[in-house]
Coordinates of C-alpha atoms in Angstrom, one line a residue:
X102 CA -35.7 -7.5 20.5
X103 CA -37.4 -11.0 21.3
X104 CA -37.1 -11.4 17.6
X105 CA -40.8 -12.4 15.2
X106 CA -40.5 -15.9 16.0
X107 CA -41.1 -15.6 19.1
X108 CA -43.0 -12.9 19.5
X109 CA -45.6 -14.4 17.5
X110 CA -45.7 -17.6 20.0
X111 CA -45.3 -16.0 22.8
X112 CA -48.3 -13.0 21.9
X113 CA -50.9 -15.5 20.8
X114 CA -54.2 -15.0 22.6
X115 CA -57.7 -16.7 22.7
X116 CA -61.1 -14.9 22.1
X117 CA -63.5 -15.6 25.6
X118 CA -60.5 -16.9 27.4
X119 CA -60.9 -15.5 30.9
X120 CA -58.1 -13.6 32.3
X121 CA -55.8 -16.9 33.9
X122 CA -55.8 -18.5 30.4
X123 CA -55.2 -15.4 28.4
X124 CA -52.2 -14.9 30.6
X125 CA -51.4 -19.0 30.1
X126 CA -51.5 -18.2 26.9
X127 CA -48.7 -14.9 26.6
X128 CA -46.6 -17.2 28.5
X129 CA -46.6 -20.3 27.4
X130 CA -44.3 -21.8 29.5
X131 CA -45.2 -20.0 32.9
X132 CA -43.6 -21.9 35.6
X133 CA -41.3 -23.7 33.6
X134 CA -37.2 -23.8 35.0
X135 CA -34.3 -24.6 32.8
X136 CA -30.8 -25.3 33.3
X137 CA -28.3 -23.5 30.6
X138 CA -24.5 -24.4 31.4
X139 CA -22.5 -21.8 29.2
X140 CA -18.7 -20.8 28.8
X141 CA -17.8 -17.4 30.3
X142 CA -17.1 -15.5 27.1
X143 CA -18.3 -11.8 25.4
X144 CA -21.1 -13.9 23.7
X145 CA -22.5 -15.5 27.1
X146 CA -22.0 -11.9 28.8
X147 CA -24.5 -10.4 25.3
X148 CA -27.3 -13.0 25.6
X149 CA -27.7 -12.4 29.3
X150 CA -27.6 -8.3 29.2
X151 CA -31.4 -9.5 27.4
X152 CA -32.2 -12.8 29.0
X153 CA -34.4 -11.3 31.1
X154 CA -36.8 -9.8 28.4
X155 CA -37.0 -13.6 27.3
X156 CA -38.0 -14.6 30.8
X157 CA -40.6 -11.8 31.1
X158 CA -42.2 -12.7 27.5
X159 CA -42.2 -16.4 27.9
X160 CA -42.7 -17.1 31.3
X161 CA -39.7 -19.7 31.5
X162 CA -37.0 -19.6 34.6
X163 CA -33.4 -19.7 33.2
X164 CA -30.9 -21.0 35.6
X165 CA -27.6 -20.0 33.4
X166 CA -24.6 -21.0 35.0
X167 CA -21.4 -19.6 33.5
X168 CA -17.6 -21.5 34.0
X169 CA -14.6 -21.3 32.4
X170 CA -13.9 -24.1 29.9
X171 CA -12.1 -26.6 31.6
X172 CA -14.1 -26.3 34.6
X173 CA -17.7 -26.2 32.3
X174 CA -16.3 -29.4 30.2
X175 CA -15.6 -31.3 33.7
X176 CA -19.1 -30.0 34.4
X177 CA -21.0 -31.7 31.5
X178 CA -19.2 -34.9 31.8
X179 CA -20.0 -35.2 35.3
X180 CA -23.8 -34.0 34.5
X181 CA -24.3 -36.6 31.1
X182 CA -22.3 -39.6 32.7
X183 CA -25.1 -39.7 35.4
X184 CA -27.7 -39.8 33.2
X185 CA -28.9 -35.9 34.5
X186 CA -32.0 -34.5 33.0
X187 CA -29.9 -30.6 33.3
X188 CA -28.6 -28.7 32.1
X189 CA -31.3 -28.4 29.3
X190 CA -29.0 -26.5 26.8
X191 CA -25.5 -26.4 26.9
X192 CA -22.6 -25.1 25.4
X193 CA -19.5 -26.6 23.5
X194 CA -17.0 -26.9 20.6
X195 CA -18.5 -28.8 17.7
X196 CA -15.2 -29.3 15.7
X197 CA -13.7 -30.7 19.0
X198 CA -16.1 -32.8 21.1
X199 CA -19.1 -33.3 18.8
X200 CA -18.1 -37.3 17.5
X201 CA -17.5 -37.9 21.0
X202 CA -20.8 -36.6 22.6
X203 CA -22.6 -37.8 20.0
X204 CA -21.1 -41.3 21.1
X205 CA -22.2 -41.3 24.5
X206 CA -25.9 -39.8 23.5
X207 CA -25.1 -36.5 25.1
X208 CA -26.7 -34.4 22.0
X209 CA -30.1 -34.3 20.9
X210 CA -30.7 -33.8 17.2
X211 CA -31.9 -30.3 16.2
X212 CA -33.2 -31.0 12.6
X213 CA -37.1 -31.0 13.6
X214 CA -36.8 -27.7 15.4
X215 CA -34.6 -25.6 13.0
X216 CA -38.1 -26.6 10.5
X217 CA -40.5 -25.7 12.9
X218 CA -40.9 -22.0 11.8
X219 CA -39.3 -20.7 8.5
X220 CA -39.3 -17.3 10.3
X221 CA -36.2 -18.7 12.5
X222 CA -34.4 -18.8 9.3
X223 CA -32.5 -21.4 9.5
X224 CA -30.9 -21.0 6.3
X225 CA -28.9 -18.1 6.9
X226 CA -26.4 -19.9 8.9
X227 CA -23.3 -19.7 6.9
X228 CA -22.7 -23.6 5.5
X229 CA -19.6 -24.3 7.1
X230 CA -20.8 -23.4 10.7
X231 CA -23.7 -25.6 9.7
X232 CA -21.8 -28.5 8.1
X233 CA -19.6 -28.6 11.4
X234 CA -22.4 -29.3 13.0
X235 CA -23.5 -32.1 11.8
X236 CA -22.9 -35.4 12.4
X237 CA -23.7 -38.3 10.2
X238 CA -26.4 -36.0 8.7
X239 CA -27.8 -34.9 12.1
X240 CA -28.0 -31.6 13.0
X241 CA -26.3 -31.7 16.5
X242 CA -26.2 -28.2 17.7
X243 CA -26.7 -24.5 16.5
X244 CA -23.5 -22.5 16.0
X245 CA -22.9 -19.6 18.0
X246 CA -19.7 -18.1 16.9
X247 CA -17.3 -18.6 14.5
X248 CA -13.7 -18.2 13.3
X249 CA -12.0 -18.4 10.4
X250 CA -7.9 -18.3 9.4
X251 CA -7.0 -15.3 7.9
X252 CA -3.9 -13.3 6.7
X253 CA -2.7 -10.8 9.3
X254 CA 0.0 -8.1 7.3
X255 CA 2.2 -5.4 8.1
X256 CA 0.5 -2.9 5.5
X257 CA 3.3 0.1 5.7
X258 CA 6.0 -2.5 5.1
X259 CA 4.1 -3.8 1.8
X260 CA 3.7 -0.3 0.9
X261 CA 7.5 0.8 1.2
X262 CA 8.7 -2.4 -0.2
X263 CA 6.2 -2.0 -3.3
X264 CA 5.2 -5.7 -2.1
X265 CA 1.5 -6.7 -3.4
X266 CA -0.6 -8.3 -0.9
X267 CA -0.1 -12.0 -1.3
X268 CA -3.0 -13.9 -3.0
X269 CA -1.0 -17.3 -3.3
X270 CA 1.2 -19.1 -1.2
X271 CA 4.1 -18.7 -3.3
X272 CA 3.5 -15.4 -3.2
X273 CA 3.2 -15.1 0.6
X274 CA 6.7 -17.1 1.4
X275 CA 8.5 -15.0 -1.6
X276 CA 7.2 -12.0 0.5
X277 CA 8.3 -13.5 3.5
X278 CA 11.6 -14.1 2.5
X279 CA 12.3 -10.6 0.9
X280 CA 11.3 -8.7 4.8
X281 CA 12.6 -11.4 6.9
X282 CA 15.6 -9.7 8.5
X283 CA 16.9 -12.3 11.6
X284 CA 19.6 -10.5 12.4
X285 CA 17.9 -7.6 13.4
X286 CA 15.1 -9.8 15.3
X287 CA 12.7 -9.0 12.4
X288 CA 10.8 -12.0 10.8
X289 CA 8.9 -12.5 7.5
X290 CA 6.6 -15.0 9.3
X291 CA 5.0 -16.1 12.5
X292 CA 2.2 -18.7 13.5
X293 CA 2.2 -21.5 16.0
X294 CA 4.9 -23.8 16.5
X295 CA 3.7 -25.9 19.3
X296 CA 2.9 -29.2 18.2
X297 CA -0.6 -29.8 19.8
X298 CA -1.3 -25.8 19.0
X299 CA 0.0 -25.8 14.9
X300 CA -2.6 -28.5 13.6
X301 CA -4.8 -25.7 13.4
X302 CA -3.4 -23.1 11.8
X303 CA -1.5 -26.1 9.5
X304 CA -4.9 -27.5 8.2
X305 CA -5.6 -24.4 6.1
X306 CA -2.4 -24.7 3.9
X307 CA -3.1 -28.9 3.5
X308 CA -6.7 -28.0 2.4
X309 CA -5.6 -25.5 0.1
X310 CA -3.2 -27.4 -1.3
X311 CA -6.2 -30.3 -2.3
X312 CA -5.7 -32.4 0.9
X313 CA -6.9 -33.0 4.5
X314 CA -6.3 -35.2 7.6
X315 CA -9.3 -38.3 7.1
X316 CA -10.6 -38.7 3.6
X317 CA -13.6 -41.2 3.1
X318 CA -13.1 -42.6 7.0
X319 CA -9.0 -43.1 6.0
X320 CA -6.0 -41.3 7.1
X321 CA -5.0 -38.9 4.5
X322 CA -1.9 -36.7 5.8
X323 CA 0.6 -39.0 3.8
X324 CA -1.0 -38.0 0.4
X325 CA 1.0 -35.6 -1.6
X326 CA -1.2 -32.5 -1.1
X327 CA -0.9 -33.3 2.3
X328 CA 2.9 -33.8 2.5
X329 CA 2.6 -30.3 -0.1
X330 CA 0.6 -28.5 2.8
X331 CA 2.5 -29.1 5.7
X332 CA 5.8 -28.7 4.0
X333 CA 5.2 -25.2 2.8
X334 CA 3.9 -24.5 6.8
X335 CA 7.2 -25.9 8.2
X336 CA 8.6 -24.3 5.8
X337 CA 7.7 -20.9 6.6
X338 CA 8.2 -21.1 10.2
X339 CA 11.5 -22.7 10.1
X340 CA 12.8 -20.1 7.2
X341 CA 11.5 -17.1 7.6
X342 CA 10.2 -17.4 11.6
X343 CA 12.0 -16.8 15.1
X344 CA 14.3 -19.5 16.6
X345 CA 12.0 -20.6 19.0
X346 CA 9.1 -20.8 17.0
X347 CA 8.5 -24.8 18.3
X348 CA 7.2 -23.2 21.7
X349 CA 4.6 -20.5 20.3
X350 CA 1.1 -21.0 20.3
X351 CA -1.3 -18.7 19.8
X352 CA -0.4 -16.0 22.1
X353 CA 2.9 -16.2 22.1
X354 CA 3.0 -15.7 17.7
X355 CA 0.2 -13.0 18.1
X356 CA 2.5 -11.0 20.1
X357 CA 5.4 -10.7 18.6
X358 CA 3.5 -9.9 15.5
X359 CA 1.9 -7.2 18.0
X360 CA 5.4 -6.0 19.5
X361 CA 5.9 -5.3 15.2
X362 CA 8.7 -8.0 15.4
X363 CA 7.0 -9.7 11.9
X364 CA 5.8 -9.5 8.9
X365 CA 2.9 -11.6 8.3
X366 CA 0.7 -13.9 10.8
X367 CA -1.9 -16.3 9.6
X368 CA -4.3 -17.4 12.5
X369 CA -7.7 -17.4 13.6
X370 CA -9.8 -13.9 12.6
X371 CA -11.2 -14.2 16.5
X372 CA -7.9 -12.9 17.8
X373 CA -7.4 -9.7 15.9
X374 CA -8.1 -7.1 19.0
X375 CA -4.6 -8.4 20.4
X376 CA -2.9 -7.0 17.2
X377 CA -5.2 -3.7 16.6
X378 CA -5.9 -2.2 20.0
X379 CA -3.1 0.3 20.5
X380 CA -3.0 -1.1 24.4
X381 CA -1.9 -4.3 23.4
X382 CA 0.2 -4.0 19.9
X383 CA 3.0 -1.3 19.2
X384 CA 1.8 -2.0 15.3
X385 CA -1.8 -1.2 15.8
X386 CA -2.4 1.4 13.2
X387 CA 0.1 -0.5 10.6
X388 CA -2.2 -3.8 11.0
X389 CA -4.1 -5.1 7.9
X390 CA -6.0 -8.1 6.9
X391 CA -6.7 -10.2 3.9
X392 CA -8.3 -13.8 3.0
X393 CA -5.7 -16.6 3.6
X394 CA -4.0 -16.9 0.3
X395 CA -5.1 -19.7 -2.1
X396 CA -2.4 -23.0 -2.9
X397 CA -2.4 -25.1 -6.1
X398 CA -6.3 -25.8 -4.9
X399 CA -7.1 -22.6 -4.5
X400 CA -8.2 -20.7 -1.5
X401 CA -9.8 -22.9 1.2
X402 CA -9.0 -21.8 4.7
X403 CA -11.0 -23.1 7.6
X404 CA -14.3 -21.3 8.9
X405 CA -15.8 -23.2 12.2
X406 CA -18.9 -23.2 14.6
X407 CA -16.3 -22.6 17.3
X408 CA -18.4 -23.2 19.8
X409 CA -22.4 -23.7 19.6
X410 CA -25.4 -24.8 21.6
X411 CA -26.9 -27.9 21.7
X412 CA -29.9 -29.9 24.0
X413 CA -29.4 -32.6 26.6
X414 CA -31.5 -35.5 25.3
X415 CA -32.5 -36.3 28.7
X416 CA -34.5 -32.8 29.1
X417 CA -37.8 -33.1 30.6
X418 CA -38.5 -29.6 29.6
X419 CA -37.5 -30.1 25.2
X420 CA -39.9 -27.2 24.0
X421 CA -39.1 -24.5 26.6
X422 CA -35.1 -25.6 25.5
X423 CA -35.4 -25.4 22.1
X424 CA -37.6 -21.6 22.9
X425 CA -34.5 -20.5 24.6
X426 CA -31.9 -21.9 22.0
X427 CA -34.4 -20.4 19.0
X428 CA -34.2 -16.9 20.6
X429 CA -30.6 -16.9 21.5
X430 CA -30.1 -17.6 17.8
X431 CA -32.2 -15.3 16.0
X432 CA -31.0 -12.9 13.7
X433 CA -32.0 -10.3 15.7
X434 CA -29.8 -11.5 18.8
X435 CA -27.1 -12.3 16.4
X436 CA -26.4 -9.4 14.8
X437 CA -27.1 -7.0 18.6
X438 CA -24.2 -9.7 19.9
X439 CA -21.8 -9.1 16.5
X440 CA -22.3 -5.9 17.2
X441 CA -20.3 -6.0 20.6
X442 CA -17.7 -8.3 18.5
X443 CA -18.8 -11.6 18.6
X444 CA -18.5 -13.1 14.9
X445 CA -22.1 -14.6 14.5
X446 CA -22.8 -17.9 12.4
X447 CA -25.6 -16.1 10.6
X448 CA -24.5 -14.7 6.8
X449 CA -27.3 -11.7 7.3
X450 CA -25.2 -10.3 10.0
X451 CA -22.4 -10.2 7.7
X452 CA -24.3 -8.3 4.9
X453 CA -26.1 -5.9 7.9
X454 CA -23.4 -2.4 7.7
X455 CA -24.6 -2.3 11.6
X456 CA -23.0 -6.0 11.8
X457 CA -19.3 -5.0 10.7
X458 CA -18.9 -1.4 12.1
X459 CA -17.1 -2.5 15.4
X460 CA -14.4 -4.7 12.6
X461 CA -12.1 -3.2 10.9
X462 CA -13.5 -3.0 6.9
X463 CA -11.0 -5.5 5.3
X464 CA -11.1 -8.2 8.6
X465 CA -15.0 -7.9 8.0
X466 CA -14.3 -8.4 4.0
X467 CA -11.7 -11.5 4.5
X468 CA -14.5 -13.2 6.9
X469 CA -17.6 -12.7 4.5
X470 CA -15.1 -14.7 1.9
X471 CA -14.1 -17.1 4.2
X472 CA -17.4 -17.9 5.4
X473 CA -18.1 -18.0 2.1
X474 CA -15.7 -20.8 0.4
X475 CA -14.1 -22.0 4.0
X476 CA -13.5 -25.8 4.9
X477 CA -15.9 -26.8 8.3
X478 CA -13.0 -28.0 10.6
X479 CA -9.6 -27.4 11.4
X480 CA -8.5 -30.4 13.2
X481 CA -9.0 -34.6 12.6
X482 CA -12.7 -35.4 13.0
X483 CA -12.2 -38.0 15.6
X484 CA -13.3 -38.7 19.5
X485 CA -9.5 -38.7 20.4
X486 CA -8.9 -35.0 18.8
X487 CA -6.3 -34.1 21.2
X488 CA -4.1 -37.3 20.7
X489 CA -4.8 -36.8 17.0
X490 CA -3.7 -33.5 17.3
X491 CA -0.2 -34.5 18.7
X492 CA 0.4 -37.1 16.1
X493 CA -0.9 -35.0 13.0
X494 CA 1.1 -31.9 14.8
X495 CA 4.7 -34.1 15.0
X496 CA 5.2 -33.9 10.9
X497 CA 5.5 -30.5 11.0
X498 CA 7.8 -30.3 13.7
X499 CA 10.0 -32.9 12.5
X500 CA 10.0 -31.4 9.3
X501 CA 11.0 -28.4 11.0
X502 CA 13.8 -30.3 12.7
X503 CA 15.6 -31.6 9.4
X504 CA 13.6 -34.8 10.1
X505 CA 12.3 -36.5 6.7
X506 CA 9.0 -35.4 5.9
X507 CA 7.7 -38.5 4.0
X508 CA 8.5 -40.5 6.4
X509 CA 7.0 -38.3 9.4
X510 CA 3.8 -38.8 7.0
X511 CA 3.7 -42.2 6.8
X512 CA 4.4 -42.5 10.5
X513 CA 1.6 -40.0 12.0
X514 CA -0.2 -41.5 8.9
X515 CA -0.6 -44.8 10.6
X516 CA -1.1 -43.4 14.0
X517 CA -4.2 -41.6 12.6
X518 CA -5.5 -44.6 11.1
X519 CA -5.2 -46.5 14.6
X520 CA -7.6 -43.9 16.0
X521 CA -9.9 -43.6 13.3
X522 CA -10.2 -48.2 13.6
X523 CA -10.5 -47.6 17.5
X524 CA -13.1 -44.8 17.2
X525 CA -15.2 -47.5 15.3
X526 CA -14.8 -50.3 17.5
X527 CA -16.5 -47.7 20.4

């Protein structure tokens, strides 16, 4: 479906036009070429299976290149520090790299195009894919895809232990602690470890807990909720998690929950074919899923634009950019793209039955909440994420180490700031 915004630009016609303009006028962009740089991913793979009903209805050329994401970031950078008029429309991951591109003018404000039409809808972009991306009140890009942390459980061993699913985080680590079973290489918990790799799946238990990394431009992760936050994390892994949990990220924590070697994983809601699909997880059918469970603040895990689309300012060809970016985005392309399971950033898709049917019911349930009450980033809002990353990442594993927590705080605490004075100064 080219979706009714479109269609109604793209079908207008004149009265007494003769035949060239009347065909000027269903294409209104007839000769026009742009570039579209995209990641290689199930969402880039949806959009082109109907790009070219876009190029037959509008008249525009697309040019969509598709890399891998080191190779597409090395890409832009070469492309934006020269200045380059293409790509026209790009992808990339707001809650890492948008302060940064915004820096270096590499992002062209969207907020006059999402008004253009009310048909586009704008509004039923879930809030926290919106709020992440903005940027000092700018709209910089239109999320694609999302994620959100949720609660990944062993269902059968709740059952037979007459366990309740956790809805607190004093619940989860008393749970945790009754099924954790070392000795017979059984664990009540798993996440990630690895320092760079934890930030992530730490922020969710800081925010619940009433804190976060940078409040009101300062660093925040010595404040109690904080300290609160990534105690109860480091507490959990080092507890109730394998030995070696210090060198897991994401794959290596999903699959031991997948080779049914744990009780409960938190992580992203993106990853859950690796634990459900019977080729990949010996605990497929025993897999169940609930909202990430709430601390002394109450629930608030993370839910992110992971990656979105945004304009090159240096386009020569704005209005057949923003028609591609507008149709990519619909609701109708959203929900046919969700429906090959890609989460969408648009709330109607989540409502739609035809939107959920390829999730399991209670994933689909624990991401309509999360979408719903979820914090818009998961890591320091800074240029320098990755550094911030390390530093913000080290509490938890000195914590996990024996090391003084309060005093890993105040350490990374003042290593934050230093980025956040330096990000100001650029």
């Amino acid at each position: 479906m080219i979706g009714l915004t479109l269609a109604m630009t793209i079908g207008l016609t004149a009265c007494g036009e003769d035949k060239q303009n009347a065909q000027s006028a269903d294409k209104p962009f007839a000769g026009q070429k742009i570039t579209v740089f995209a990641l290689g991913h199930p969402w880039t793979d949806g959009m082109k299976a109907s790009l070219g009903e876009f190029e037959n209805a509008t008249g525009i050329d697309v040019d969509l290149q598709v890399f891998p994401e080191e190779q597409l970031q090395q890409k832009l950078a070469v492309q934006f520090t020269s200045q380059a008029g293409t790509p026209d429309v790009f992808t990339y991951r707001p809650f890492m790299e948008k302060l940064y591109y915004d820096m270096n003018g590499w992002t062209e404000p969207l907020d006059f195009y999402v008004k253009k039409d009310p048909e586009y809808g704008f509004d039923d972009f879930s809030k926290a894919s919106v709020d992440g991306s903005m940027v000092n009140g700018k709209l910089m890009s239109i999320p694609l895809w999302t994620d959100q942390f949720v609660m990944y459980y062993r269902k059968d061993l709740l059952e037979k232990n007459n366990i309740p699913v956790p809805k607190t985080l004093t619940e989860l680590e008393a749970a945790a602690k009754r099924l954790n079973d070392p000795a017979n290489d059984f664990y009540g918990f798993v996440s990630r470890g690895q320092r760079n790799a934890l930030v992530s799946a730490a922020a969710s238990f800081i925010y619940s807990e009433g804190g976060d990394f940078i409040v009101d431009g300062k660093a925040a992760v010595n404040t109690p909720e904080a300290i609160r936050g990534f105690g109860t994390y480091a507490g959990l892994l080092k507890n109730y998690g394998p030995k070696d949990s210090l060198n897991m990220g994401w794959p290596q924590a999903a699959a031991l929950f997948a080779q049914g070697k744990a009780a409960f994983y938190v992580d992203a809601a993106a990853l859950y074919n690796n634990t459900t699909d019977p080729e990949k997880s010996l605990v497929a059918d025993k897999v169940a899923f609930a909202a990430f469970p709430a601390g002394s603040a109450g629930r608030k895990p993370y839910a992110i634009a992971a990656w979105a689309l945004a304009m090159n300012p240096k386009s020569e060809k704005k209005d057949a950019a923003w028609a591609f970016m507008e149709w990519s985005s619909n609701k109708e392309n959203v929900l046919r793209i969700q429906q090959s399971g890609v989460p969408g950033a648009r709330d109607s898709v989540w409502a739609a039955s035809e939107g959920i049917e390829k999730f399991p019911a209670d994933l689909a349930e624990a991401i309509k909440l999360t979408m719903s009450i979820g914090v818009d980033h998961s890591v320091p809002q800074v240029m320098s994420v990755t550094e911030a990353r390390d530093i913000v990442g080290s509490i938890v594993v000195k914590a996990m180490l024996g090391e003084d927590i309060n005093a890993a705080a105040e350490t990374a605490n003042k290593e934050l700031q230093a980025i956040i004075d330096s990000d100001s100064k650029k």
